[in-house]
Coordinates of C-alpha atoms in Angstrom, one line a residue:
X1 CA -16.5 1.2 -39.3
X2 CA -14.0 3.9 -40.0
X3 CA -10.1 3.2 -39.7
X4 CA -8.7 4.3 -36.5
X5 CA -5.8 6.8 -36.9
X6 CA -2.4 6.8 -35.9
X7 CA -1.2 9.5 -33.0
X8 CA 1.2 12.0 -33.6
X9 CA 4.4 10.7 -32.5
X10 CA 5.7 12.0 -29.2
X11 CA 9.2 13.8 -30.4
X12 CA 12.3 12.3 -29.8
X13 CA 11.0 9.7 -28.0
X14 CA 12.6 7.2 -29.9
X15 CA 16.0 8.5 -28.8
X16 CA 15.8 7.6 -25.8
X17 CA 16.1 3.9 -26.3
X18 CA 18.8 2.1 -27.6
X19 CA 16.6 -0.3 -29.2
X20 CA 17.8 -2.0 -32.9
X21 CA 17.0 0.7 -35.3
X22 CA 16.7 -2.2 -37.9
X23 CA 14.3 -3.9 -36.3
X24 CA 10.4 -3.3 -35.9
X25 CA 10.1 -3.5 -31.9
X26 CA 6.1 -4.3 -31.5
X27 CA 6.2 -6.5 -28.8
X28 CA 7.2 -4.2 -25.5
X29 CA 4.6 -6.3 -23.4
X30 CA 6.9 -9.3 -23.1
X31 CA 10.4 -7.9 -21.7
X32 CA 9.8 -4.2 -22.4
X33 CA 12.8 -1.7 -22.7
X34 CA 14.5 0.0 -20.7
X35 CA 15.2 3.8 -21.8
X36 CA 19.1 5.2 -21.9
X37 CA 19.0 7.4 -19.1
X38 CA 17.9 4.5 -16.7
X39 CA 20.5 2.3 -18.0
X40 CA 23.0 4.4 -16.9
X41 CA 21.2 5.4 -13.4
X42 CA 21.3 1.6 -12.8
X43 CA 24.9 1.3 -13.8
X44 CA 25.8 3.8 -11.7
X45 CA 24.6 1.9 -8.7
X46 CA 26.7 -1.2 -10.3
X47 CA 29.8 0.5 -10.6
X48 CA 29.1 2.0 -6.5
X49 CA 28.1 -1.9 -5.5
X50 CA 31.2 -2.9 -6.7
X51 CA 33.7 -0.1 -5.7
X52 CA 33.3 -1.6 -2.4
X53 CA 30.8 -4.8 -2.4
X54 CA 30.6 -4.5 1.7
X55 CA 29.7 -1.3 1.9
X56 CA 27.3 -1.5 -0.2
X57 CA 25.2 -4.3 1.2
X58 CA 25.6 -3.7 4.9
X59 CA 25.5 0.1 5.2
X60 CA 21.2 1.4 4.6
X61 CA 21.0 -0.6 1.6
X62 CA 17.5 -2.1 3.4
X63 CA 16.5 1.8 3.9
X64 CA 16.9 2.3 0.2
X65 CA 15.4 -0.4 -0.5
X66 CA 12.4 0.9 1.6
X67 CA 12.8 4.0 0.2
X68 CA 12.4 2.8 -3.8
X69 CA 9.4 0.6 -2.4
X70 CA 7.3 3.8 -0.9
X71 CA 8.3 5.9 -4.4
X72 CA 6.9 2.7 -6.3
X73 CA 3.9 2.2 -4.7
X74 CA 3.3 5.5 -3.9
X75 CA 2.9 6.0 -8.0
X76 CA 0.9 2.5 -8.4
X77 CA -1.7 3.8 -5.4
X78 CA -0.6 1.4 -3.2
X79 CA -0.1 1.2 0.9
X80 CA 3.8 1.5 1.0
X81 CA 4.1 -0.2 4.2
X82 CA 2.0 -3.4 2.8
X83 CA 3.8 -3.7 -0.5
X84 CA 6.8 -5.3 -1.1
X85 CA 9.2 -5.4 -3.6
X86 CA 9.9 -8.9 -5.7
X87 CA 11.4 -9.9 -8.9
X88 CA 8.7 -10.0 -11.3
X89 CA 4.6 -11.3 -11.2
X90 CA 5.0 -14.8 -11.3
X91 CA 7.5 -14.7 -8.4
X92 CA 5.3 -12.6 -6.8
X93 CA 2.4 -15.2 -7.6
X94 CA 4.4 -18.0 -6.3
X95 CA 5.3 -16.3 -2.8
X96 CA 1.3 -16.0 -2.6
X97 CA 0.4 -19.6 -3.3
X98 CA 2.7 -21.3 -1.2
X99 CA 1.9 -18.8 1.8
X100 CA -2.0 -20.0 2.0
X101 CA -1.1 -22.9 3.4
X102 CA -3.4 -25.3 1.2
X103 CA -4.7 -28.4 2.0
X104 CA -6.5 -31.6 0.0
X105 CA -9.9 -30.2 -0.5
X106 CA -8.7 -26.6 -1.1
X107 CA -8.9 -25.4 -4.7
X108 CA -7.3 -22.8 -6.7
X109 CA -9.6 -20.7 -9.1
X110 CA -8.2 -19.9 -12.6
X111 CA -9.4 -18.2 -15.5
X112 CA -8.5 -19.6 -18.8
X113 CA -7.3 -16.1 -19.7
X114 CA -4.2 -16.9 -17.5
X115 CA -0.6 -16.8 -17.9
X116 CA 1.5 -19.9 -19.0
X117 CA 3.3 -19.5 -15.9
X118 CA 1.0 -18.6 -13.3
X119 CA -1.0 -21.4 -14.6
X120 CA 2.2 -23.7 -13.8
X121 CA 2.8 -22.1 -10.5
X122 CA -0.6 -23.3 -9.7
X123 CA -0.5 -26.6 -10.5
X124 CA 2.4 -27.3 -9.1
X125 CA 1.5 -25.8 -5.7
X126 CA -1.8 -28.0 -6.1
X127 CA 0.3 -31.2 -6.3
X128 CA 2.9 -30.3 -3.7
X129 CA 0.1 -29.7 -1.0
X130 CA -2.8 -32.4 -2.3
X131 CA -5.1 -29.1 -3.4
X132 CA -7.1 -28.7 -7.2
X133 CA -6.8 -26.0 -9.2
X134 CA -9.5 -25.5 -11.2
X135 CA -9.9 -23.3 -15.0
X136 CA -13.1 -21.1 -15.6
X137 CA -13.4 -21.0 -19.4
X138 CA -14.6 -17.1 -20.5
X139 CA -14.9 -16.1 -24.0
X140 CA -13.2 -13.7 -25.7
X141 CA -16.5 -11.6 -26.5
X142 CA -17.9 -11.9 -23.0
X143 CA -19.0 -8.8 -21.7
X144 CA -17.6 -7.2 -18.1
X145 CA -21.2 -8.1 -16.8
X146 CA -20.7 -11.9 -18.3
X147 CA -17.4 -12.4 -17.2
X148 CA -18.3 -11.3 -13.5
X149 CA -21.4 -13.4 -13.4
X150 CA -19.3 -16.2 -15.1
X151 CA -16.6 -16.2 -11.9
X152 CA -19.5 -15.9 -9.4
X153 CA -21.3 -18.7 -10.5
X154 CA -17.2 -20.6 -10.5
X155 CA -16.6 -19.9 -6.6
X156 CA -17.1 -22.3 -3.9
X157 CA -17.2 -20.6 -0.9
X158 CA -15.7 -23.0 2.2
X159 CA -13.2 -24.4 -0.6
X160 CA -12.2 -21.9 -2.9
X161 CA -9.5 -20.8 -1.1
X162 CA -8.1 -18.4 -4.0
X163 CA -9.3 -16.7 -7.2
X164 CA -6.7 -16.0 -9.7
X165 CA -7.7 -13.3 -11.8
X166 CA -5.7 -10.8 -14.7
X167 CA -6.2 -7.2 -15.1
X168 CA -4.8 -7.4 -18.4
X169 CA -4.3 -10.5 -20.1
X170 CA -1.6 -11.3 -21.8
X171 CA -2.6 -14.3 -24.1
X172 CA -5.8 -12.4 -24.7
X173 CA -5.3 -8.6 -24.1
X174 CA -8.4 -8.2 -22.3
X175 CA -9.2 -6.0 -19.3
X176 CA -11.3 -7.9 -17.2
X177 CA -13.5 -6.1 -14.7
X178 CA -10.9 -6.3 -11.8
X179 CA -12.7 -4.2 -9.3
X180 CA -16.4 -5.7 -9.9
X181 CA -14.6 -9.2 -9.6
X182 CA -12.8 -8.4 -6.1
X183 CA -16.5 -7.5 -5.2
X184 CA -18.3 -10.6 -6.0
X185 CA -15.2 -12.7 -4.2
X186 CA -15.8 -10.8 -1.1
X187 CA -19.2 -11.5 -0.7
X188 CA -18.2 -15.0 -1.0
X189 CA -15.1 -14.8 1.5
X190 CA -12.7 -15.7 -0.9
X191 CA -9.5 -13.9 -1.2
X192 CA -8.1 -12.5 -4.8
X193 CA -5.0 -12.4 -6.1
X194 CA -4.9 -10.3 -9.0
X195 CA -2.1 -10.8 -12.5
X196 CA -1.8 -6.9 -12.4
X197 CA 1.6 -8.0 -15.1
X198 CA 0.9 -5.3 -17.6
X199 CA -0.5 -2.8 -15.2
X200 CA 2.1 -0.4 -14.0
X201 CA 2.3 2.5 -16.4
X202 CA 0.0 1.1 -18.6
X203 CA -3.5 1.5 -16.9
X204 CA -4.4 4.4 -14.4
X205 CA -6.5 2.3 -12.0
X206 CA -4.4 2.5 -8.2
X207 CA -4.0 -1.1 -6.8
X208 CA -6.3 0.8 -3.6
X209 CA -8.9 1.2 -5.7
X210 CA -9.4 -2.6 -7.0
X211 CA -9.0 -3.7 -3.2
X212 CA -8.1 -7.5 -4.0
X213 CA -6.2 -9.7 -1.2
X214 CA -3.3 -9.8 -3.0
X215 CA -2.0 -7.4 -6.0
X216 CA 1.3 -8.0 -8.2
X217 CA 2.7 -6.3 -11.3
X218 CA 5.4 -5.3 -12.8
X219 CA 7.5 -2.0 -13.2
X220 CA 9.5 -3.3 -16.1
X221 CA 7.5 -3.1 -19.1
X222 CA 5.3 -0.4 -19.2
X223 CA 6.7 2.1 -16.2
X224 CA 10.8 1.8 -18.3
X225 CA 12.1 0.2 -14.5
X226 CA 15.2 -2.3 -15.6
X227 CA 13.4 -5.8 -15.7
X228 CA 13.1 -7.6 -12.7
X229 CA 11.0 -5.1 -11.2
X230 CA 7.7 -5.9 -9.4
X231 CA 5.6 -4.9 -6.5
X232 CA 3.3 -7.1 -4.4
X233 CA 0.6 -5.6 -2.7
X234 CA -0.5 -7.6 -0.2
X235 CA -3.7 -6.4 2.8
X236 CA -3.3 -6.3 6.2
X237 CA -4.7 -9.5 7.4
X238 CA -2.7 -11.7 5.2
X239 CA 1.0 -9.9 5.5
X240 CA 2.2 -12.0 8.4
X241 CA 1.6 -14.7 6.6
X242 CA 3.4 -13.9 3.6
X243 CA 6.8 -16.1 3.9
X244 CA 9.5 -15.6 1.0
X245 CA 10.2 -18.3 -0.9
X246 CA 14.1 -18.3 0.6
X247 CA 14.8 -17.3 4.0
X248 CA 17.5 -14.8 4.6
X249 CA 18.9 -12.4 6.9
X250 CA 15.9 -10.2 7.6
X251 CA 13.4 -12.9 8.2
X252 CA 12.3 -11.5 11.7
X253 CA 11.8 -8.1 10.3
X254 CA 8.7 -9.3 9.4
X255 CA 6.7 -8.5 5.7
X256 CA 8.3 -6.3 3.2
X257 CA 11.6 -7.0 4.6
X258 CA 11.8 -10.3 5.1
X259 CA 10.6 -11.0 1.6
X260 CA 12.4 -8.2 -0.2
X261 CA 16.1 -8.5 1.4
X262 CA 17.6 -12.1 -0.8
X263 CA 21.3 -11.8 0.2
X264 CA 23.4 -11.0 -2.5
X265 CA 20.7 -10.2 -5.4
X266 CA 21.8 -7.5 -7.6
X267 CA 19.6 -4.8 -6.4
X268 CA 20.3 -2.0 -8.4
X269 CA 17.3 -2.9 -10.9
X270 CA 15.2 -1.7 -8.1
X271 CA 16.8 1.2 -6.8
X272 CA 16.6 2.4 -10.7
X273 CA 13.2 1.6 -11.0
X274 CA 12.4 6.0 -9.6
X275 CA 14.6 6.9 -12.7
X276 CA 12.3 4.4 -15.2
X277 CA 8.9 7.0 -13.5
X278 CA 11.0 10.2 -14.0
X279 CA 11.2 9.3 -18.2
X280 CA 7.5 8.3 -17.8
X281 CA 6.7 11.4 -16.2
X282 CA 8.9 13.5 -18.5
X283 CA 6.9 12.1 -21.4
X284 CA 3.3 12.8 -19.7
X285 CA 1.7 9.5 -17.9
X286 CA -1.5 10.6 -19.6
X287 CA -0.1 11.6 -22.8
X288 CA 2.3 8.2 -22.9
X289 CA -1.4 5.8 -22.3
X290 CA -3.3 7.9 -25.0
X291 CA -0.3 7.5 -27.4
X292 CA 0.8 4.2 -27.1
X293 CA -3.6 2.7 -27.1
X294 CA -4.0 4.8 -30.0
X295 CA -1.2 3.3 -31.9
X296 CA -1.8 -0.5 -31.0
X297 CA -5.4 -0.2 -32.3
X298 CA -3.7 1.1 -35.9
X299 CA -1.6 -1.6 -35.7
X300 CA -4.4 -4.2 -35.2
X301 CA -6.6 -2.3 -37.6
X302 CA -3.9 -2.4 -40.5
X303 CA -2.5 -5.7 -39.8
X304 CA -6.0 -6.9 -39.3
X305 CA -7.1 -5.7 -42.7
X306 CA -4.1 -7.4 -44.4
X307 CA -4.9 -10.7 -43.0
X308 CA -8.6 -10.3 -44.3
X309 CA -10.1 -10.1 -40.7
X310 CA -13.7 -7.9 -40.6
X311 CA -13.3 -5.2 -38.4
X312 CA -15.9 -6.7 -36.3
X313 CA -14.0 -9.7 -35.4
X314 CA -11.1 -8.1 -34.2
X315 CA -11.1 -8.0 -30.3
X316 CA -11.9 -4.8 -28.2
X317 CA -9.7 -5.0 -25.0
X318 CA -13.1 -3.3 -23.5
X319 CA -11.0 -0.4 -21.9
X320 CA -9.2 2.9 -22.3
X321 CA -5.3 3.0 -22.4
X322 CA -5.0 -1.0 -23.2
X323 CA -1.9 -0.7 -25.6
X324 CA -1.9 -4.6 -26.4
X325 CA -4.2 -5.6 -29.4
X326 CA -4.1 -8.8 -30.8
X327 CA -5.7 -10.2 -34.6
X328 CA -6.9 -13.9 -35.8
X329 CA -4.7 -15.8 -37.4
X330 CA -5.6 -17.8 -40.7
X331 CA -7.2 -21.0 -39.1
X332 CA -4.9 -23.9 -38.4
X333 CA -2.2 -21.5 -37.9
X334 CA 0.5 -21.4 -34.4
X335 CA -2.5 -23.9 -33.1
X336 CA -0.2 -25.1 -30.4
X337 CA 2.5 -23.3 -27.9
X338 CA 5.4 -25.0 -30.0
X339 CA 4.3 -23.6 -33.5
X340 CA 3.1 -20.1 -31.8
X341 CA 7.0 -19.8 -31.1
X342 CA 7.7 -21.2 -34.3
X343 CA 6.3 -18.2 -36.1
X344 CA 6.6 -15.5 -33.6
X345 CA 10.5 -16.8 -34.5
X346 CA 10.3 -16.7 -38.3
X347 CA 8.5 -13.4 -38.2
X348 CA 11.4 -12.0 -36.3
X349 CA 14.1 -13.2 -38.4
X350 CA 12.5 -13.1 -42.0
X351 CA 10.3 -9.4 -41.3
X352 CA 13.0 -8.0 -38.7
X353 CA 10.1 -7.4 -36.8
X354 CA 9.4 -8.5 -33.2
X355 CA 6.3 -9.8 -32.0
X356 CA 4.3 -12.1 -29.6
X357 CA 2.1 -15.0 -31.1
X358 CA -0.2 -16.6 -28.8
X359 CA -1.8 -19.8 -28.9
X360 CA -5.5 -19.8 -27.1
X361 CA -8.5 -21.2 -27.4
X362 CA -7.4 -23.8 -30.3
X363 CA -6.1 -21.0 -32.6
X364 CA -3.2 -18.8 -33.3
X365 CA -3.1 -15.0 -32.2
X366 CA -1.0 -12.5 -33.5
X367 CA -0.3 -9.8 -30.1
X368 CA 0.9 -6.2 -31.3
X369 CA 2.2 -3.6 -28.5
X370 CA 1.9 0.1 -28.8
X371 CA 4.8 2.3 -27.6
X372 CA 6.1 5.9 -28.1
X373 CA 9.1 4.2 -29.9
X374 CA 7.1 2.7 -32.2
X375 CA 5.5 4.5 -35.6
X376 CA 2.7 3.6 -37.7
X377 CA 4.8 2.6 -40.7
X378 CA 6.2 -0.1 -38.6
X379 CA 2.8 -1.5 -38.8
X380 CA 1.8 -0.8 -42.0
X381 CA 5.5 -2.6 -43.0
X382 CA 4.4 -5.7 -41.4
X383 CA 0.8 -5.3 -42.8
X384 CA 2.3 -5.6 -46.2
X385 CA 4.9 -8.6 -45.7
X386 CA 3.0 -10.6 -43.4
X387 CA 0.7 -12.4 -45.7
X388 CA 3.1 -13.8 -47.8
X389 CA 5.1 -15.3 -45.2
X390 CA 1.9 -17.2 -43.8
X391 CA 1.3 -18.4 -46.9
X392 CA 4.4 -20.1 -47.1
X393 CA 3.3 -22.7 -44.4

């Protein structure tokens, strides 16, 4: 199998961050970063909010806000008018689950693919309202055939009152077949929400085109919005229904508004979220995906090799533009949540290099991000330095 090679790097793309130069950034899928020039576009919109506070929330700041939404979605190939802006996915999940309305006898279906937190939002919804939530195990290798086969044989039409389903995973970073999924659930009548988390800027599929009940992601890792950024897309027979998870002044406006106005939140992350698109689109949207895909599977390639993993054992994401890889780790390594963190933290501080470390599926799992900041020496640096410091267990 030959070795995959590294892109060209995109020039001066580096400069446009004001990331750590000492420090090997290779884990933008957990907080991402947010480029210079959008910094200052959102601190311009600080320094206005607080020139004059009462201005600023009572004269057309729910326009702009209305304004930023339909530029967001518009870009994600969603319906403007059924989208609505929130602070991140799991926010956006939680505002889903507790709008259903379930009952004991209701379950919630899961993937065991999930996120930590979704997961949590789940169960606790279940206990609050006397409904199960229930896991589908799919392994890693499974193919896109497998895995939608594996989650039509899981529904329960009559009580499966959600599916819960990623488009990208991020314990796994797998691409599960999103669209094909949505399908089989329809058949069934069972709604979908869909963990779209790592899909804005990342992926190229439009949230139209996947047509699931409910679709949530966020703008502030891969599309450079300031964090606590994220658009729900939610269809037209479920948006009066939709309640926010605090009830504020715009309540009788009805869905967006009444879930995207909270009082005094700072807003300006969204109303800087455009600028975070214009440095995308400045790059290339196309050229950006190509790049940063390219360079992950280097990095899992190298790293991989280092760590004595067979090429073959190193997980295909099963998709174009997936720029989250992840590698084995030596068995009996960051088995559990508590020593994942251990290490990701120890790699940090001993390698100066950031990076996510998953625990899944009984084993340890070393998650690498590609991004037109990073360079292929920063992988090959870790490559080198990163057996020695697992040895030290």
């Amino acid at each position: 199998m030959s070795v995959p090679q590294p892109p060209e790097p995109i020039p001066g793309a580096r400069l446009l961050f004001s990331l750590d130069p000492a420090v090997s950034h290779l884990n933008h899928g957990s907080f991402g970063a947010v480029p210079i020039s959008v910094q200052r576009a959102q601190q311009r919109l600080r320094d206005e909010m607080e020139a004059n506070p009462l201005r600023f929330f009572t004269q057309g700041l729910v326009d702009r806000i209305a304004h930023t939404r339909r530029h967001l979605a518009g870009f994600l190939g969603a319906d403007p008018d059924g989208s609505a802006l929130v602070g991140n996915t799991t926010t956006g999940v939680a505002v889903v689950l507790q709008s259903l309305g379930l009952q004991p006898g209701d379950e919630v279906l899961s993937t065991d693919h999930g996120y930590g937190a979704v997961s949590l939002a789940i169960q606790r919804e279940c206990r609050r309202t006397g409904a199960a939530g229930r896991v589908l195990p799919i392994p890693l290798a499974a193919t896109d055939e497998q895995v939608v086969q594996t989650v039509r044989a899981g529904l329960r039409p009559g009580r499966t009152r959600l599916l819960v389903i990623d488009q990208l995973t991020s314990a796994t970073a797998r691409l599960f077949p999103t669209a094909a999924i949505v399908g089989v659930a329809r058949e069934h009548g069972v709604p979908v929400l869909v963990d779209a988390a790592h899909a804005p800027g990342m992926l190229a599929a439009s949230v139209a085109s996947i047509g699931a009940d409910f679709w949530v992601g966020n703008l502030h890792k891969w599309a450079y919005a300031p964090r606590g950024t994220a658009l729900l897309t939610v269809t037209p027979p479920w948006r009066e229904r939709i309640e926010p998870l605090v009830v504020s002044w715009e309540q009788e406006s009805g869905f967006p508004a009444r879930l995207e106005w909270q009082a005094t939140l700072d807003y300006t992350s969204w109303l800087a979220a455009p600028a975070g698109l214009f440095t995308l689109r400045s790059l290339g949207v196309d050229r950006v995906r190509a790049h940063n895909a390219a360079l992950a599977a280097y990095g899992q390639r190298v790293v991989g090799d280092a760590l004595g993993v067979a090429p073959a054992q190193l997980p295909d994401p099963g998709g174009p533009g997936v720029a989250l890889r992840i590698i084995p780790l030596p068995a009996g390594t960051a088995t559990t949540i508590d020593a994942a963190r251990a290490l990701q933290t120890r790699i940090g501080e001993r390698l100066a290099a950031e990076v996510a470390v998953m625990s899944w599926d009984g084993r340890g799992w070393l998650r690498l991000a590609g991004q037109v900041y990073n360079t292929a020496d920063e992988y090959e640096r870790l490559a080198v330095r990163l057996p020695a410091l697992l040895a030290q267990r």
